[in-house]
mmCIF file with all atom_site columns, C-alpha atoms in Angstrom:
data_model
loop_
_atom_site.group_PDB
_atom_site.id
_atom_site.type_symbol
_atom_site.label_atom_id
_atom_site.label_alt_id
_atom_site.label_comp_id
_atom_site.label_asym_id
_atom_site.label_entity_id
_atom_site.label_seq_id
_atom_site.pdbx_PDB_ins_code
_atom_site.Cartn_x
_atom_site.Cartn_y
_atom_site.Cartn_z
_atom_site.occupancy
_atom_site.B_iso_or_equiv
_atom_site.pdbx_formal_charge
_atom_site.auth_seq_id
_atom_site.auth_comp_id
_atom_site.auth_asym_id
_atom_site.auth_atom_id
_atom_site.pdbx_PDB_model_num
ATOM 1   C CA . MET A 1 1   ? 7.413   25.095 70.390 1.00 59.00 ? 434 MET A CA 1
ATOM 2   C CA . PRO A 1 2   ? 7.606   21.296 70.039 1.00 86.00 ? 435 PRO A CA 1
ATOM 3   C CA . GLU A 1 3   ? 10.462  19.985 72.137 1.00 94.00 ? 436 GLU A CA 1
ATOM 4   C CA . GLN A 1 4   ? 11.557  17.507 69.433 1.00 96.00 ? 437 GLN A CA 1
ATOM 5   C CA . LEU A 1 5   ? 12.191  20.369 67.023 1.00 97.00 ? 438 LEU A CA 1
ATOM 6   C CA . ASN A 1 6   ? 14.371  22.299 69.481 1.00 97.00 ? 439 ASN A CA 1
ATOM 7   C CA . THR A 1 7   ? 16.229  19.118 70.381 1.00 97.00 ? 440 THR A CA 1
ATOM 8   C CA . ARG A 1 8   ? 16.937  18.345 66.722 1.00 98.00 ? 441 ARG A CA 1
ATOM 9   C CA . VAL A 1 9   ? 18.190  21.896 66.066 1.00 98.00 ? 442 VAL A CA 1
ATOM 10  C CA . GLU A 1 10  ? 20.537  21.572 69.056 1.00 98.00 ? 443 GLU A CA 1
ATOM 11  C CA . ASP A 1 11  ? 21.702  18.126 67.889 1.00 98.00 ? 444 ASP A CA 1
ATOM 12  C CA . CYS A 1 12  ? 22.531  19.560 64.452 1.00 98.00 ? 445 CYS A CA 1
ATOM 13  C CA . TYR A 1 13  ? 24.556  22.344 66.048 1.00 98.00 ? 446 TYR A CA 1
ATOM 14  C CA . GLN A 1 14  ? 26.453  19.904 68.250 1.00 98.00 ? 447 GLN A CA 1
ATOM 15  C CA . GLN A 1 15  ? 27.262  17.728 65.218 1.00 98.00 ? 448 GLN A CA 1
ATOM 16  C CA . ALA A 1 16  ? 28.575  20.773 63.349 1.00 98.00 ? 449 ALA A CA 1
ATOM 17  C CA . GLU A 1 17  ? 30.624  21.906 66.332 1.00 98.00 ? 450 GLU A CA 1
ATOM 18  C CA . SER A 1 18  ? 32.161  18.458 66.691 1.00 98.00 ? 451 SER A CA 1
ATOM 19  C CA . PHE A 1 19  ? 32.912  18.296 62.951 1.00 98.00 ? 452 PHE A CA 1
ATOM 20  C CA . PHE A 1 20  ? 34.373  21.808 62.589 1.00 98.00 ? 453 PHE A CA 1
ATOM 21  C CA . LYS A 1 21  ? 35.947  21.976 66.084 1.00 98.00 ? 454 LYS A CA 1
ATOM 22  C CA . ARG A 1 22  ? 34.416  25.363 66.869 1.00 97.00 ? 455 ARG A CA 1
ATOM 23  C CA . THR A 1 23  ? 31.266  26.834 68.388 1.00 98.00 ? 456 THR A CA 1
ATOM 24  C CA . PHE A 1 24  ? 28.344  28.385 66.527 1.00 98.00 ? 457 PHE A CA 1
ATOM 25  C CA . LYS A 1 25  ? 25.837  30.932 67.751 1.00 97.00 ? 458 LYS A CA 1
ATOM 26  C CA . ARG A 1 26  ? 22.440  29.334 68.301 1.00 98.00 ? 459 ARG A CA 1
ATOM 27  C CA . PRO A 1 27  ? 19.468  30.715 66.335 1.00 98.00 ? 460 PRO A CA 1
ATOM 28  C CA . VAL A 1 28  ? 16.023  31.801 67.385 1.00 97.00 ? 461 VAL A CA 1
ATOM 29  C CA . VAL A 1 29  ? 13.595  29.060 66.293 1.00 97.00 ? 462 VAL A CA 1
ATOM 30  C CA . SER A 1 30  ? 10.052  29.896 65.233 1.00 97.00 ? 463 SER A CA 1
ATOM 31  C CA . LEU A 1 31  ? 7.026   27.956 63.981 1.00 96.00 ? 464 LEU A CA 1
ATOM 32  C CA . LYS A 1 32  ? 5.626   30.967 62.144 1.00 96.00 ? 465 LYS A CA 1
ATOM 33  C CA . LEU A 1 33  ? 5.833   29.902 58.509 1.00 95.00 ? 466 LEU A CA 1
ATOM 34  C CA . ARG A 1 34  ? 2.911   29.093 56.248 1.00 91.00 ? 467 ARG A CA 1
ATOM 35  C CA . GLY A 1 35  ? 2.466   28.073 52.659 1.00 88.00 ? 468 GLY A CA 1
ATOM 36  C CA . GLN A 1 36  ? 4.597   25.699 50.626 1.00 91.00 ? 469 GLN A CA 1
ATOM 37  C CA . LYS A 1 37  ? 7.966   26.166 52.317 1.00 94.00 ? 470 LYS A CA 1
ATOM 38  C CA . ALA A 1 38  ? 8.903   23.689 55.032 1.00 96.00 ? 471 ALA A CA 1
ATOM 39  C CA . GLY A 1 39  ? 11.576  25.925 56.509 1.00 97.00 ? 472 GLY A CA 1
ATOM 40  C CA . VAL A 1 40  ? 13.493  29.155 55.996 1.00 98.00 ? 473 VAL A CA 1
ATOM 41  C CA . ALA A 1 41  ? 16.860  30.246 57.385 1.00 98.00 ? 474 ALA A CA 1
ATOM 42  C CA . HIS A 1 42  ? 17.239  34.002 57.853 1.00 98.00 ? 475 HIS A CA 1
ATOM 43  C CA . LEU A 1 43  ? 21.009  34.297 57.735 1.00 97.00 ? 476 LEU A CA 1
ATOM 44  C CA . HIS A 1 44  ? 21.566  37.820 59.058 1.00 97.00 ? 477 HIS A CA 1
ATOM 45  C CA . GLU A 1 45  ? 18.976  37.506 61.831 1.00 97.00 ? 478 GLU A CA 1
ATOM 46  C CA . ASN A 1 46  ? 20.232  34.017 62.829 1.00 98.00 ? 479 ASN A CA 1
ATOM 47  C CA . LEU A 1 47  ? 16.619  32.873 62.725 1.00 98.00 ? 480 LEU A CA 1
ATOM 48  C CA . LEU A 1 48  ? 15.031  29.571 61.667 1.00 98.00 ? 481 LEU A CA 1
ATOM 49  C CA . ARG A 1 49  ? 11.352  29.525 60.733 1.00 98.00 ? 482 ARG A CA 1
ATOM 50  C CA . PHE A 1 50  ? 9.501   26.249 60.252 1.00 98.00 ? 483 PHE A CA 1
ATOM 51  C CA . ASN A 1 51  ? 6.060   25.393 58.884 1.00 96.00 ? 484 ASN A CA 1
ATOM 52  C CA . PRO A 1 52  ? 4.024   23.846 61.749 1.00 96.00 ? 485 PRO A CA 1
ATOM 53  C CA . GLN A 1 53  ? 1.515   22.122 59.457 1.00 94.00 ? 486 GLN A CA 1
ATOM 54  C CA . LEU A 1 54  ? 4.199   20.405 57.369 1.00 95.00 ? 487 LEU A CA 1
ATOM 55  C CA . TYR A 1 55  ? 6.033   19.535 60.592 1.00 96.00 ? 488 TYR A CA 1
ATOM 56  C CA . ARG A 1 56  ? 2.922   17.831 62.022 1.00 94.00 ? 489 ARG A CA 1
ATOM 57  C CA . GLU A 1 57  ? 2.178   15.958 58.796 1.00 94.00 ? 490 GLU A CA 1
ATOM 58  C CA . ASN A 1 58  ? 5.766   14.796 58.100 1.00 95.00 ? 491 ASN A CA 1
ATOM 59  C CA . THR A 1 59  ? 7.391   14.743 61.541 1.00 96.00 ? 492 THR A CA 1
ATOM 60  C CA . GLU A 1 60  ? 10.009  12.032 61.036 1.00 96.00 ? 493 GLU A CA 1
ATOM 61  C CA . ASP A 1 61  ? 11.440  13.262 57.725 1.00 97.00 ? 494 ASP A CA 1
ATOM 62  C CA . PHE A 1 62  ? 10.991  16.893 58.770 1.00 97.00 ? 495 PHE A CA 1
ATOM 63  C CA . LEU A 1 63  ? 13.142  16.409 61.864 1.00 97.00 ? 496 LEU A CA 1
ATOM 64  C CA . LYS A 1 64  ? 15.780  14.456 59.976 1.00 98.00 ? 497 LYS A CA 1
ATOM 65  C CA . GLN A 1 65  ? 16.043  16.328 56.672 1.00 98.00 ? 498 GLN A CA 1
ATOM 66  C CA . THR A 1 66  ? 14.340  19.736 56.856 1.00 98.00 ? 499 THR A CA 1
ATOM 67  C CA . VAL A 1 67  ? 15.832  20.820 60.173 1.00 98.00 ? 500 VAL A CA 1
ATOM 68  C CA . ALA A 1 68  ? 19.344  19.794 59.078 1.00 98.00 ? 501 ALA A CA 1
ATOM 69  C CA . HIS A 1 69  ? 18.798  21.555 55.723 1.00 98.00 ? 502 HIS A CA 1
ATOM 70  C CA . GLU A 1 70  ? 17.959  24.868 57.384 1.00 98.00 ? 503 GLU A CA 1
ATOM 71  C CA . VAL A 1 71  ? 20.627  24.605 60.093 1.00 98.00 ? 504 VAL A CA 1
ATOM 72  C CA . ALA A 1 72  ? 23.184  23.886 57.340 1.00 98.00 ? 505 ALA A CA 1
ATOM 73  C CA . HIS A 1 73  ? 22.321  27.262 55.780 1.00 98.00 ? 506 HIS A CA 1
ATOM 74  C CA . LEU A 1 74  ? 23.128  29.070 59.035 1.00 98.00 ? 507 LEU A CA 1
ATOM 75  C CA . ILE A 1 75  ? 26.300  27.057 59.613 1.00 98.00 ? 508 ILE A CA 1
ATOM 76  C CA . ALA A 1 76  ? 27.485  27.712 56.032 1.00 98.00 ? 509 ALA A CA 1
ATOM 77  C CA . HIS A 1 77  ? 26.818  31.423 56.482 1.00 98.00 ? 510 HIS A CA 1
ATOM 78  C CA . GLN A 1 78  ? 28.753  31.563 59.753 1.00 97.00 ? 511 GLN A CA 1
ATOM 79  C CA . LEU A 1 79  ? 31.668  29.631 58.217 1.00 97.00 ? 512 LEU A CA 1
ATOM 80  C CA . PHE A 1 80  ? 31.892  31.100 54.723 1.00 97.00 ? 513 PHE A CA 1
ATOM 81  C CA . GLY A 1 81  ? 30.078  34.451 54.797 1.00 96.00 ? 514 GLY A CA 1
ATOM 82  C CA . ASP A 1 82  ? 27.682  36.143 52.395 1.00 93.00 ? 515 ASP A CA 1
ATOM 83  C CA . ARG A 1 83  ? 29.265  35.339 49.068 1.00 94.00 ? 516 ARG A CA 1
ATOM 84  C CA . ILE A 1 84  ? 28.222  31.704 48.779 1.00 96.00 ? 517 ILE A CA 1
ATOM 85  C CA . GLN A 1 85  ? 25.311  30.226 46.830 1.00 96.00 ? 518 GLN A CA 1
ATOM 86  C CA . PRO A 1 86  ? 22.351  29.148 49.004 1.00 95.00 ? 519 PRO A CA 1
ATOM 87  C CA . HIS A 1 87  ? 22.608  25.505 47.877 1.00 97.00 ? 520 HIS A CA 1
ATOM 88  C CA . GLY A 1 88  ? 26.188  25.688 46.670 1.00 97.00 ? 521 GLY A CA 1
ATOM 89  C CA . GLU A 1 89  ? 29.144  23.453 47.405 1.00 97.00 ? 522 GLU A CA 1
ATOM 90  C CA . GLU A 1 90  ? 29.703  24.824 50.931 1.00 98.00 ? 523 GLU A CA 1
ATOM 91  C CA . TRP A 1 91  ? 26.119  24.030 51.967 1.00 98.00 ? 524 TRP A CA 1
ATOM 92  C CA . GLN A 1 92  ? 26.323  20.641 50.224 1.00 98.00 ? 525 GLN A CA 1
ATOM 93  C CA . LEU A 1 93  ? 29.559  19.859 52.083 1.00 97.00 ? 526 LEU A CA 1
ATOM 94  C CA . ILE A 1 94  ? 27.756  20.408 55.386 1.00 98.00 ? 527 ILE A CA 1
ATOM 95  C CA . MET A 1 95  ? 24.759  18.302 54.376 1.00 98.00 ? 528 MET A CA 1
ATOM 96  C CA . ARG A 1 96  ? 26.937  15.399 53.210 1.00 98.00 ? 529 ARG A CA 1
ATOM 97  C CA . GLY A 1 97  ? 29.935  15.686 55.520 1.00 98.00 ? 530 GLY A CA 1
ATOM 98  C CA . VAL A 1 98  ? 28.371  16.779 58.790 1.00 98.00 ? 531 VAL A CA 1
ATOM 99  C CA . TYR A 1 99  ? 24.840  15.376 58.638 1.00 98.00 ? 532 TYR A CA 1
ATOM 100 C CA . GLU A 1 100 ? 25.436  12.516 56.170 1.00 98.00 ? 533 GLU A CA 1
ATOM 101 C CA . LEU A 1 101 ? 22.231  13.453 54.358 1.00 97.00 ? 534 LEU A CA 1
ATOM 102 C CA . PRO A 1 102 ? 21.510  14.044 50.674 1.00 97.00 ? 535 PRO A CA 1
ATOM 103 C CA . PRO A 1 103 ? 21.716  17.755 49.800 1.00 97.00 ? 536 PRO A CA 1
ATOM 104 C CA . ASN A 1 104 ? 18.142  17.958 48.530 1.00 95.00 ? 537 ASN A CA 1
ATOM 105 C CA . ARG A 1 105 ? 17.118  21.493 47.634 1.00 93.00 ? 538 ARG A CA 1
ATOM 106 C CA . CYS A 1 106 ? 13.360  20.967 47.973 1.00 92.00 ? 539 CYS A CA 1
ATOM 107 C CA . HIS A 1 107 ? 11.036  18.848 50.069 1.00 91.00 ? 540 HIS A CA 1
ATOM 108 C CA . THR A 1 108 ? 8.510   16.431 48.589 1.00 88.00 ? 541 THR A CA 1
ATOM 109 C CA . TYR A 1 109 ? 5.810   16.910 51.224 1.00 92.00 ? 542 TYR A CA 1
ATOM 110 C CA . ASP A 1 110 ? 2.212   16.962 50.097 1.00 87.00 ? 543 ASP A CA 1
ATOM 111 C CA . VAL A 1 111 ? 1.103   20.586 50.408 1.00 87.00 ? 544 VAL A CA 1
ATOM 112 C CA . LYS A 1 112 ? -2.612  21.210 50.555 1.00 80.00 ? 545 LYS A CA 1
ATOM 113 C CA . ARG A 1 113 ? -3.418  24.250 48.477 1.00 75.00 ? 546 ARG A CA 1
ATOM 114 C CA . ARG A 1 114 ? -6.272  26.360 49.717 1.00 76.00 ? 547 ARG A CA 1
ATOM 115 C CA . SER A 1 115 ? -9.202  27.047 47.434 1.00 82.00 ? 548 SER A CA 1
ATOM 116 C CA . VAL A 1 116 ? -9.362  30.391 45.672 1.00 89.00 ? 549 VAL A CA 1
ATOM 117 C CA . THR A 1 117 ? -12.481 32.236 44.511 1.00 94.00 ? 550 THR A CA 1
ATOM 118 C CA . ARG A 1 118 ? -12.326 33.758 41.030 1.00 96.00 ? 551 ARG A CA 1
ATOM 119 C CA . TYR A 1 119 ? -14.730 36.505 39.931 1.00 97.00 ? 552 TYR A CA 1
ATOM 120 C CA . ILE A 1 120 ? -15.688 36.187 36.265 1.00 96.00 ? 553 ILE A CA 1
ATOM 121 C CA . TYR A 1 121 ? -15.517 39.361 34.180 1.00 96.00 ? 554 TYR A CA 1
ATOM 122 C CA . ARG A 1 122 ? -16.577 39.641 30.532 1.00 95.00 ? 555 ARG A CA 1
ATOM 123 C CA . CYS A 1 123 ? -16.515 41.951 27.534 1.00 93.00 ? 556 CYS A CA 1
ATOM 124 C CA . PRO A 1 124 ? -18.492 41.893 24.227 1.00 91.00 ? 557 PRO A CA 1
ATOM 125 C CA . CYS A 1 125 ? -15.870 39.630 22.556 1.00 89.00 ? 558 CYS A CA 1
ATOM 126 C CA . ALA A 1 126 ? -17.007 36.038 21.955 1.00 83.00 ? 559 ALA A CA 1
ATOM 127 C CA . GLY A 1 127 ? -15.893 33.552 24.623 1.00 81.00 ? 560 GLY A CA 1
ATOM 128 C CA . SER A 1 128 ? -14.271 36.135 26.825 1.00 85.00 ? 561 SER A CA 1
ATOM 129 C CA . ASP A 1 129 ? -14.047 35.011 30.438 1.00 92.00 ? 562 ASP A CA 1
ATOM 130 C CA . PHE A 1 130 ? -11.584 36.891 32.615 1.00 95.00 ? 563 PHE A CA 1
ATOM 131 C CA . PRO A 1 131 ? -11.198 35.295 36.066 1.00 95.00 ? 564 PRO A CA 1
ATOM 132 C CA . PHE A 1 132 ? -10.244 38.008 38.571 1.00 96.00 ? 565 PHE A CA 1
ATOM 133 C CA . SER A 1 133 ? -8.748  37.431 42.008 1.00 95.00 ? 566 SER A CA 1
ATOM 134 C CA . ALA A 1 134 ? -10.537 38.765 45.094 1.00 94.00 ? 567 ALA A CA 1
ATOM 135 C CA . GLN A 1 135 ? -7.966  41.561 45.272 1.00 96.00 ? 568 GLN A CA 1
ATOM 136 C CA . ARG A 1 136 ? -8.520  42.670 41.664 1.00 96.00 ? 569 ARG A CA 1
ATOM 137 C CA . HIS A 1 137 ? -12.312 42.354 42.066 1.00 97.00 ? 570 HIS A CA 1
ATOM 138 C CA . SER A 1 138 ? -12.075 44.648 45.109 1.00 97.00 ? 571 SER A CA 1
ATOM 139 C CA . LEU A 1 139 ? -10.109 47.214 43.082 1.00 97.00 ? 572 LEU A CA 1
ATOM 140 C CA . VAL A 1 140 ? -12.862 47.224 40.441 1.00 97.00 ? 573 VAL A CA 1
ATOM 141 C CA . ARG A 1 141 ? -15.449 47.837 43.159 1.00 96.00 ? 574 ARG A CA 1
ATOM 142 C CA . GLN A 1 142 ? -13.357 50.819 44.278 1.00 97.00 ? 575 GLN A CA 1
ATOM 143 C CA . GLY A 1 143 ? -13.474 52.315 40.776 1.00 97.00 ? 576 GLY A CA 1
ATOM 144 C CA . ARG A 1 144 ? -10.507 50.806 38.892 1.00 97.00 ? 577 ARG A CA 1
ATOM 145 C CA . ARG A 1 145 ? -11.251 49.808 35.294 1.00 96.00 ? 578 ARG A CA 1
ATOM 146 C CA . TYR A 1 146 ? -9.740  46.999 33.246 1.00 96.00 ? 579 TYR A CA 1
ATOM 147 C CA . LEU A 1 147 ? -9.977  46.851 29.460 1.00 95.00 ? 580 LEU A CA 1
ATOM 148 C CA . CYS A 1 148 ? -10.156 43.930 27.048 1.00 94.00 ? 581 CYS A CA 1
ATOM 149 C CA . ARG A 1 149 ? -6.960  43.815 24.996 1.00 91.00 ? 582 ARG A CA 1
ATOM 150 C CA . ARG A 1 150 ? -8.864  42.923 21.822 1.00 90.00 ? 583 ARG A CA 1
ATOM 151 C CA . CYS A 1 151 ? -11.895 45.231 21.762 1.00 93.00 ? 584 CYS A CA 1
ATOM 152 C CA . ARG A 1 152 ? -10.734 47.792 24.349 1.00 93.00 ? 585 ARG A CA 1
ATOM 153 C CA . SER A 1 153 ? -14.135 47.593 26.122 1.00 94.00 ? 586 SER A CA 1
ATOM 154 C CA . THR A 1 154 ? -14.337 47.810 29.895 1.00 95.00 ? 587 THR A CA 1
ATOM 155 C CA . LEU A 1 155 ? -14.508 44.402 31.554 1.00 96.00 ? 588 LEU A CA 1
ATOM 156 C CA . VAL A 1 156 ? -17.731 43.939 33.531 1.00 95.00 ? 589 VAL A CA 1
ATOM 157 C CA . PHE A 1 157 ? -18.435 41.580 36.429 1.00 96.00 ? 590 PHE A CA 1
ATOM 158 C CA . SER A 1 158 ? -20.824 38.864 35.241 1.00 95.00 ? 591 SER A CA 1
ATOM 159 C CA . GLY A 1 159 ? -22.070 38.033 38.722 1.00 95.00 ? 592 GLY A CA 1
ATOM 160 C CA . GLU A 1 160 ? -20.490 34.569 38.396 1.00 95.00 ? 593 GLU A CA 1
ATOM 161 C CA . MET A 1 161 ? -17.817 33.182 40.669 1.00 95.00 ? 594 MET A CA 1
ATOM 162 C CA . ARG A 1 162 ? -15.912 29.895 40.661 1.00 93.00 ? 595 ARG A CA 1
ATOM 163 C CA . VAL A 1 163 ? -13.790 28.192 43.252 1.00 91.00 ? 596 VAL A CA 1
ATOM 164 C CA . GLU A 1 164 ? -10.481 26.754 42.098 1.00 85.00 ? 597 GLU A CA 1
#
């Protein structure tokens, strides 16, 4: 666990405690998040999960904005309970009032999308390419059948694949 990340989480908690004049239970912090999300706050588990790749690629903004964003979710939950909106006025109050940051809902980090292989299926209809995912292609190989909506013929693997 990068020390800077833990330090920033602790700093956010200390700011909130100073602002609200009360203590807050510290969360478990994890770097086990992949995909497009930079961070996730699991309210009932008091858990913060962060994306290590986005952290490495955007360290300065990540520490400033993303960590505060996710901590604000946990603080809002501890203060106001379950019945608030995730990015509602209570969360926004914490972002603006405690952390003096804009209450941005989403990050703008460049997320590298992984390539995906599509398996091309066809039917007798003219110009009928049906790109199947690897999962759907596997189901066909196990015996599942898919039909063309126009001619009702069974779709057949053409032997062609493309990477998107």
